[in-house]
Amino acid sequence: MAAEIIAITQQKGGVGKSTIAMHLGAAFHEKGKRVLVVDADGQNTLVHWASAASDEASGIPFPIVNLSEAGAQIHREIRKFVSDYDVIVVDCPPSITEKVSGVVLLAASVAIVPTSSSPADYWSSVGLVKLIQQAQVMNEDLRAVFLLNKTEEKRMLTRELKRALEELGFPLLKTQIPTRECYKQAMALGQTVLQMTDRGSRLAATEIRACADEVLAMLP
Ligand SMILES: Nc1ncnc2c1ncn2[C@@H]1O[C@H](COP(=O)(O)OP(=O)(O)OP(=O)(O)O)[C@@H](O)[C@H]1O
Ligand SMILES: [Mg+2]
């Protein structure tokens, strides 16, 4: 069985693409999937993150591969790994002017678009939505969803926001990822919240697992 490819993509910077990519990878790994996470962004956030661990035993327990130099050939590089993994999660760069996101979307079965609840964030998704819809013409299997990240706890998502996102063309995952300090700590420690034991991390881990279950249910 060839690996399913999950693209984490959004043209806006800082919305949590790398955080979501690493944590979904961790949740799939915990469920026994053979996981590869691809760093497709020249900032190399995931490569740096994985190398921040103090030792191998406490670090990221699945491989991260740096394909940020592959450019528009990245799909060929990813293809080399598909027979060895069940799931390949790709952390895409924030720009859609480079070819990387478009090419990854042609090979992916799921695209996850992290966004905050700020209108500026989701308005900036319009170009990306078009890119995904273009990819869907050639790649009929591609399904796309928004994922609300950095939400404020206890504040309900307004019906208006949900409708505004869905009007852009894709559904919203039921699970939202609240703002939690532990995500920054995890990055600094070279870990994910699934390996951390403080209360915030345990809550975060539950949310990440729920999100991963929703994404797995979308796979063919
Ligand atoms: N749910 C969250 N709660 C708290 N902090 C978060 C959360 N998600 C992301 N962050 C923090 O926000 C910052 C940006 O996140 P991240 O690097 O994942 O975004 P990105 O979309 O990959 O950015 P870029 O576009 O630069 O690649 C990081 O410091 C990260 O730790
Ligand atoms: Mg990033």
Tab-separated table of C-alpha atoms and ligand atoms in Angstrom:
chain	number	residue	atom	x	y	z
A	1	MET	CA	0.000	0.000	0.000
A	2	ALA	CA	1.358	3.418	-0.927
A	3	ALA	CA	1.415	6.128	1.746
A	4	GLU	CA	-1.370	8.701	1.858
A	5	ILE	CA	-0.017	12.229	1.537
A	6	ILE	CA	-1.398	14.959	3.795
A	7	ALA	CA	-0.438	18.531	2.866
A	8	ILE	CA	-0.465	21.261	5.526
A	9	THR	CA	-0.693	24.465	3.550
A	10	GLN	CA	-1.689	28.131	3.929
A	11	GLN	CA	-0.282	31.157	2.165
A	12	LYS	CA	-0.236	33.212	5.332
A	13	GLY	CA	2.803	32.857	7.593
A	14	GLY	CA	2.684	31.961	11.261
A	15	VAL	CA	-0.749	30.293	11.321
A	16	GLY	CA	0.650	27.058	12.723
A	17	LYS	CA	1.421	24.921	9.657
A	18	SER	CA	4.629	23.500	11.122
A	19	THR	CA	3.067	23.010	14.566
A	20	ILE	CA	0.112	21.128	13.081
A	21	ALA	CA	2.313	19.071	10.722
A	22	MET	CA	4.592	17.874	13.546
A	23	HIS	CA	1.718	17.137	15.929
A	24	LEU	CA	-0.426	15.272	13.412
A	25	GLY	CA	2.659	13.229	12.556
A	26	ALA	CA	3.086	12.453	16.266
A	27	ALA	CA	-0.562	11.422	16.689
A	28	PHE	CA	-0.457	9.130	13.636
A	29	HIS	CA	2.793	7.606	14.916
A	30	GLU	CA	1.165	6.985	18.310
A	31	LYS	CA	-1.648	5.131	16.524
A	32	GLY	CA	0.909	2.761	15.040
A	33	LYS	CA	1.134	4.287	11.568
A	34	ARG	CA	4.481	4.383	9.790
A	35	VAL	CA	4.891	8.172	9.563
A	36	LEU	CA	7.246	10.383	7.606
A	37	VAL	CA	7.074	14.152	7.996
A	38	VAL	CA	8.458	16.208	5.116
A	39	ASP	CA	9.898	19.678	5.710
A	40	ALA	CA	9.161	21.425	2.406
A	41	ASP	CA	9.788	24.951	3.735
A	42	GLY	CA	13.152	26.705	3.335
A	43	GLN	CA	12.831	28.068	6.883
A	44	ASN	CA	13.335	24.436	7.977
A	45	THR	CA	11.260	24.850	11.127
A	46	LEU	CA	10.723	21.086	11.474
A	47	VAL	CA	14.374	20.206	10.913
A	48	HIS	CA	15.428	22.694	13.604
A	49	TRP	CA	12.634	21.509	15.885
A	50	ALA	CA	13.679	17.851	15.644
A	51	SER	CA	17.317	18.756	16.258
A	52	ALA	CA	16.472	20.682	19.460
A	53	ALA	CA	15.988	17.468	21.489
A	54	SER	CA	18.561	16.873	24.213
A	55	ASP	CA	18.875	13.186	23.336
A	56	GLU	CA	17.396	10.712	20.890
A	57	ALA	CA	15.207	8.940	23.447
A	58	SER	CA	13.278	12.100	24.374
A	59	GLY	CA	13.112	13.510	20.844
A	60	ILE	CA	10.716	13.216	17.897
A	61	PRO	CA	10.053	9.475	17.480
A	62	PHE	CA	9.580	9.426	13.680
A	63	PRO	CA	11.714	10.614	10.758
A	64	ILE	CA	11.703	14.179	9.407
A	65	VAL	CA	13.122	14.586	5.914
A	66	ASN	CA	14.293	17.909	4.510
A	67	LEU	CA	12.995	18.338	0.948
A	68	SER	CA	12.984	22.137	1.011
A	69	GLU	CA	15.552	22.272	-1.783
A	70	ALA	CA	13.514	20.096	-4.144
A	71	GLY	CA	11.335	22.970	-5.404
A	72	ALA	CA	8.887	21.991	-8.159
A	73	GLN	CA	10.405	18.476	-8.227
A	74	ILE	CA	9.289	17.752	-4.687
A	75	HIS	CA	6.602	15.269	-5.763
A	76	ARG	CA	9.344	13.088	-7.324
A	77	GLU	CA	11.327	13.158	-4.089
A	78	ILE	CA	8.240	12.328	-2.013
A	79	ARG	CA	7.368	9.451	-4.344
A	80	LYS	CA	10.622	7.722	-3.341
A	81	PHE	CA	9.226	7.280	0.173
A	82	VAL	CA	5.617	6.214	-0.479
A	83	SER	CA	6.181	2.466	-0.347
A	84	ASP	CA	7.889	2.646	3.069
A	85	TYR	CA	5.250	4.623	4.991
A	86	ASP	CA	1.509	4.657	5.699
A	87	VAL	CA	1.217	8.435	6.026
A	88	ILE	CA	3.432	11.250	4.742
A	89	VAL	CA	2.686	14.689	6.227
A	90	VAL	CA	4.105	17.627	4.252
A	91	ASP	CA	4.750	21.015	5.903
A	92	CYS	CA	4.422	23.416	2.957
A	93	PRO	CA	6.031	26.872	2.733
A	94	PRO	CA	3.835	29.931	3.424
A	95	SER	CA	3.988	31.246	-0.128
A	96	ILE	CA	1.846	29.994	-2.997
A	97	THR	CA	3.926	31.858	-5.591
A	98	GLU	CA	6.508	29.072	-5.437
A	99	LYS	CA	5.418	25.846	-7.130
A	100	VAL	CA	5.874	23.679	-4.042
A	101	SER	CA	2.344	23.744	-2.592
A	102	GLY	CA	0.729	23.259	-6.018
A	103	VAL	CA	2.869	20.230	-6.808
A	104	VAL	CA	2.340	18.664	-3.376
A	105	LEU	CA	-1.433	19.156	-3.736
A	106	LEU	CA	-1.390	17.134	-6.966
A	107	ALA	CA	-0.058	14.145	-5.022
A	108	ALA	CA	-2.011	14.613	-1.758
A	109	SER	CA	-5.257	12.993	-0.632
A	110	VAL	CA	-5.942	15.593	2.069
A	111	ALA	CA	-5.067	19.299	2.318
A	112	ILE	CA	-5.331	20.897	5.753
A	113	VAL	CA	-5.480	24.689	5.813
A	114	PRO	CA	-4.764	26.061	9.301
A	115	THR	CA	-6.273	29.446	9.994
A	116	SER	CA	-6.918	31.607	13.035
A	117	SER	CA	-10.322	33.084	13.758
A	118	SER	CA	-9.092	36.481	12.536
A	119	PRO	CA	-10.874	37.560	9.345
A	120	ALA	CA	-7.491	38.711	7.953
A	121	ASP	CA	-6.275	35.130	8.116
A	122	TYR	CA	-9.135	33.510	6.349
A	123	TRP	CA	-9.518	36.226	3.742
A	124	SER	CA	-5.913	35.552	2.853
A	125	SER	CA	-6.938	31.957	2.150
A	126	VAL	CA	-8.770	32.920	-1.048
A	127	GLY	CA	-5.716	32.423	-3.302
A	128	LEU	CA	-4.938	29.118	-1.658
A	129	VAL	CA	-8.518	27.910	-2.060
A	130	LYS	CA	-8.174	28.586	-5.811
A	131	LEU	CA	-4.881	26.680	-5.908
A	132	ILE	CA	-6.506	23.707	-4.163
A	133	GLN	CA	-9.499	23.819	-6.502
A	134	GLN	CA	-7.150	23.832	-9.514
A	135	ALA	CA	-5.336	20.806	-8.090
A	136	GLN	CA	-8.695	19.067	-7.596
A	137	VAL	CA	-9.354	19.256	-11.359
A	138	MET	CA	-6.374	16.921	-11.933
A	139	ASN	CA	-6.410	15.160	-8.561
A	140	GLU	CA	-10.032	14.189	-7.977
A	141	ASP	CA	-9.183	12.391	-4.732
A	142	LEU	CA	-7.968	15.562	-3.015
A	143	ARG	CA	-10.144	16.682	-0.090
A	144	ALA	CA	-9.530	19.953	1.728
A	145	VAL	CA	-10.518	21.250	5.172
A	146	PHE	CA	-9.867	24.304	7.297
A	147	LEU	CA	-8.457	23.793	10.777
A	148	LEU	CA	-8.984	26.552	13.292
A	149	ASN	CA	-5.764	27.051	15.259
A	150	LYS	CA	-4.825	29.402	18.113
A	151	THR	CA	-8.414	29.821	19.258
A	152	GLU	CA	-9.090	31.438	22.605
A	153	GLU	CA	-10.419	28.986	25.151
A	154	LYS	CA	-14.077	29.165	26.113
A	155	ARG	CA	-14.879	31.490	23.248
A	156	MET	CA	-17.362	29.796	20.968
A	157	LEU	CA	-16.721	29.948	17.289
A	158	THR	CA	-19.358	32.258	15.906
A	159	ARG	CA	-21.753	30.878	13.375
A	160	GLU	CA	-20.754	33.785	11.117
A	161	LEU	CA	-17.091	32.778	11.105
A	162	LYS	CA	-17.927	29.162	10.397
A	163	ARG	CA	-20.168	30.205	7.520
A	164	ALA	CA	-17.536	32.627	6.152
A	165	LEU	CA	-14.951	29.842	6.063
A	166	GLU	CA	-17.307	27.349	4.471
A	167	GLU	CA	-18.284	29.910	1.864
A	168	LEU	CA	-14.646	29.917	0.794
A	169	GLY	CA	-15.276	26.389	-0.360
A	170	PHE	CA	-14.164	23.833	2.208
A	171	PRO	CA	-15.543	22.463	5.480
A	172	LEU	CA	-14.030	23.143	8.872
A	173	LEU	CA	-12.712	20.321	11.061
A	174	LYS	CA	-14.853	19.938	14.206
A	175	THR	CA	-11.785	19.941	16.432
A	176	GLN	CA	-10.237	23.349	17.095
A	177	ILE	CA	-6.729	23.834	18.434
A	178	PRO	CA	-6.683	26.439	21.234
A	179	THR	CA	-3.756	28.735	21.972
A	180	ARG	CA	-1.599	26.876	24.469
A	181	GLU	CA	1.844	27.803	25.717
A	182	CYS	CA	2.946	24.154	25.568
A	183	TYR	CA	3.253	24.270	21.758
A	184	LYS	CA	6.130	26.739	21.995
A	185	GLN	CA	7.712	24.723	24.798
A	186	ALA	CA	7.423	21.547	22.726
A	187	MET	CA	9.258	23.230	19.851
A	188	ALA	CA	12.027	24.450	22.151
A	189	LEU	CA	12.427	21.006	23.748
A	190	GLY	CA	12.489	19.150	20.441
A	191	GLN	CA	9.335	17.254	21.436
A	192	THR	CA	5.606	17.247	20.841
A	193	VAL	CA	2.911	17.819	23.464
A	194	LEU	CA	2.166	14.074	23.278
A	195	GLN	CA	5.456	13.463	25.122
A	196	MET	CA	4.886	16.153	27.755
A	197	THR	CA	3.042	15.594	31.040
A	198	ASP	CA	1.927	19.000	32.390
A	199	ARG	CA	-1.801	19.717	32.447
A	200	GLY	CA	-1.797	22.044	29.427
A	201	SER	CA	0.095	19.508	27.334
A	202	ARG	CA	-2.293	16.734	28.309
A	203	LEU	CA	-5.266	18.836	27.229
A	204	ALA	CA	-3.441	19.761	24.022
A	205	ALA	CA	-2.646	16.107	23.337
A	206	THR	CA	-6.335	15.186	23.604
A	207	GLU	CA	-7.199	17.885	21.077
A	208	ILE	CA	-4.424	16.819	18.705
A	209	ARG	CA	-5.551	13.165	18.879
A	210	ALA	CA	-9.149	14.174	18.097
A	211	CYS	CA	-7.930	16.230	15.165
A	212	ALA	CA	-5.821	13.297	13.900
A	213	ASP	CA	-8.861	10.977	14.120
A	214	GLU	CA	-10.893	13.382	11.992
A	215	VAL	CA	-8.107	13.558	9.408
A	216	LEU	CA	-7.654	9.762	9.308
A	217	ALA	CA	-11.390	9.420	8.677
A	218	MET	CA	-10.973	11.554	5.551
A	219	LEU	CA	-8.394	9.224	3.990
A	220	PRO	CA	-9.573	6.899	1.234
B	1	LIG	N1	-2.148	26.457	19.093
B	1	LIG	C1	-1.056	27.193	19.372
B	1	LIG	N2	-0.906	27.728	20.605
B	1	LIG	C2	0.173	28.482	20.911
B	1	LIG	N3	1.163	28.757	20.056
B	1	LIG	C3	1.057	28.253	18.802
B	1	LIG	C4	-0.037	27.442	18.392
B	1	LIG	N4	0.155	27.097	17.097
B	1	LIG	C5	1.314	27.657	16.727
B	1	LIG	N5	1.858	28.352	17.733
B	1	LIG	C6	3.102	29.125	17.731
B	1	LIG	O1	2.998	30.126	16.725
B	1	LIG	C7	4.255	30.292	16.073
B	1	LIG	C8	4.068	30.007	14.570
B	1	LIG	O2	3.715	28.638	14.425
B	1	LIG	P1	4.280	27.787	13.216
B	1	LIG	O3	5.736	27.939	13.066
B	1	LIG	O4	3.741	26.397	13.394
B	1	LIG	O5	3.494	28.504	12.006
B	1	LIG	P2	3.747	28.360	10.441
B	1	LIG	O6	2.445	28.588	9.784
B	1	LIG	O7	4.452	27.085	10.153
B	1	LIG	O8	4.730	29.584	10.173
B	1	LIG	P3	5.535	29.860	8.812
B	1	LIG	O9	4.527	30.389	7.852
B	1	LIG	O10	6.561	30.868	9.216
B	1	LIG	O11	6.116	28.543	8.361
B	1	LIG	C9	5.220	29.331	16.750
B	1	LIG	O12	5.909	30.026	17.731
B	1	LIG	C10	4.310	28.283	17.395
B	1	LIG	O13	4.888	27.708	18.551
B	2	MG	MG	6.222	26.727	9.147
